[in-house]
Amino acid sequence: MCEIQKSLDAVFNDTFCTHLLHFLIENNLTTADFKNRGTAFFKQINDWTNNLVLKKEHVQLFGIMGWHFHITVMEFLFDFYSEPQAIDQNALIMFLTYQFGNLDNYEYARFMNPYNEAFYQKYYPEFQELFLGKENSISDFEKNICANFQFEFSQGCVTQLTKNSFIQDLENFETISSRKFLLYCDPSEQTSVNHTLIDILREEYPKYQSILSVLRDDSDILQVFRMNEHNCENTLFYLATKQNSTYFLAIEDFM
């Protein structure tokens, strides 16, 4: 196992929320004042977005396992090779910048609402232990963040891939999605279709192919890591490292 994978594996596992909450507290991104919840956090997200994100692209395809397949590709100004001691923190910054950099109103309200303590105490009492002794430094906002990601990663889920395997993954996603999209567009296969959706998605496949071409032709990619497994419940993440920057890919294919 290489040093980058060791650093990622130490954080992105079944104790991910413990590391995440520690990171937020250590970087003064929490508050015990519920009225001011999220203030420092969202200011920092905005600063990271403005100062560290070199580019960002988003594409929506027809769903593979779920209704819609979304892929976001971001390139961050992080060099894992010159700062090996900061790999875990930089990976968390990329994760948080993606997750909170462009929340819609529904998602924003979900994190800002009071934490459902009774529910988690009843069904996930062991999760509640995460917050013991931290009552004076966190609010319901931080609890909601941890609750949202408590099942995102599992022990040993980080896998190193060859670049060819990485590209093959992305190509396979497009192949399966395209096949299902063509069936959806076939009037003999469907009783009803959404023609507006068809028009929108037809324009998305060339964008996906363009992203794929950029990644395939980028000879500066040195190592690739898949952070978890693809399913209908969690977002799938990839990291592709370069000498002076890092690609961060997020794929959602929810039901």
JSON list of C-alpha atoms in Angstrom, two decimals, residues 3 17 25 46 63 77 90 92 99 116 118 153 156 178 197 201 218 224 238 247 251 255:
[
{"chain": "A", "resi": 3, "resn": "GLU", "atom": "CA", "xyz": [1.77, 6.32, 1.38]},
{"chain": "A", "resi": 17, "resn": "CYS", "atom": "CA", "xyz": [-17.26, 11.10, 11.13]},
{"chain": "A", "resi": 25, "resn": "ILE", "atom": "CA", "xyz": [-13.15, 21.59, 15.66]},
{"chain": "A", "resi": 46, "resn": "ASN", "atom": "CA", "xyz": [-16.30, 29.90, -0.06]},
{"chain": "A", "resi": 63, "resn": "GLY", "atom": "CA", "xyz": [-29.33, 6.76, -14.62]},
{"chain": "A", "resi": 77, "resn": "LEU", "atom": "CA", "xyz": [-4.56, 23.14, -6.24]},
{"chain": "A", "resi": 90, "resn": "ASN", "atom": "CA", "xyz": [-6.40, 18.23, 2.01]},
{"chain": "A", "resi": 92, "resn": "LEU", "atom": "CA", "xyz": [-11.18, 16.41, 3.68]},
{"chain": "A", "resi": 99, "resn": "GLN", "atom": "CA", "xyz": [-20.40, 18.67, -0.64]},
{"chain": "A", "resi": 116, "resn": "ASN", "atom": "CA", "xyz": [-33.03, 14.87, 15.67]},
{"chain": "A", "resi": 118, "resn": "ALA", "atom": "CA", "xyz": [-34.32, 11.42, 19.93]},
{"chain": "A", "resi": 153, "resn": "PHE", "atom": "CA", "xyz": [-17.33, 5.01, 3.92]},
{"chain": "A", "resi": 156, "resn": "GLY", "atom": "CA", "xyz": [-10.70, -0.63, 3.84]},
{"chain": "A", "resi": 178, "resn": "SER", "atom": "CA", "xyz": [-26.19, 5.29, -23.14]},
{"chain": "A", "resi": 197, "resn": "LEU", "atom": "CA", "xyz": [-35.61, 15.29, -20.48]},
{"chain": "A", "resi": 201, "resn": "LEU", "atom": "CA", "xyz": [-29.70, 14.54, -21.82]},
{"chain": "A", "resi": 218, "resn": "ASP", "atom": "CA", "xyz": [-3.79, 13.89, -19.22]},
{"chain": "A", "resi": 224, "resn": "VAL", "atom": "CA", "xyz": [-5.70, 7.12, -8.94]},
{"chain": "A", "resi": 238, "resn": "TYR", "atom": "CA", "xyz": [-12.25, 9.17, -7.06]},
{"chain": "A", "resi": 247, "resn": "TYR", "atom": "CA", "xyz": [-8.63, 15.72, -9.60]},
{"chain": "A", "resi": 251, "resn": "ILE", "atom": "CA", "xyz": [-20.60, 10.36, -8.91]},
{"chain": "A", "resi": 255, "resn": "MET", "atom": "CA", "xyz": [-32.90, 6.15, -6.75]}
]
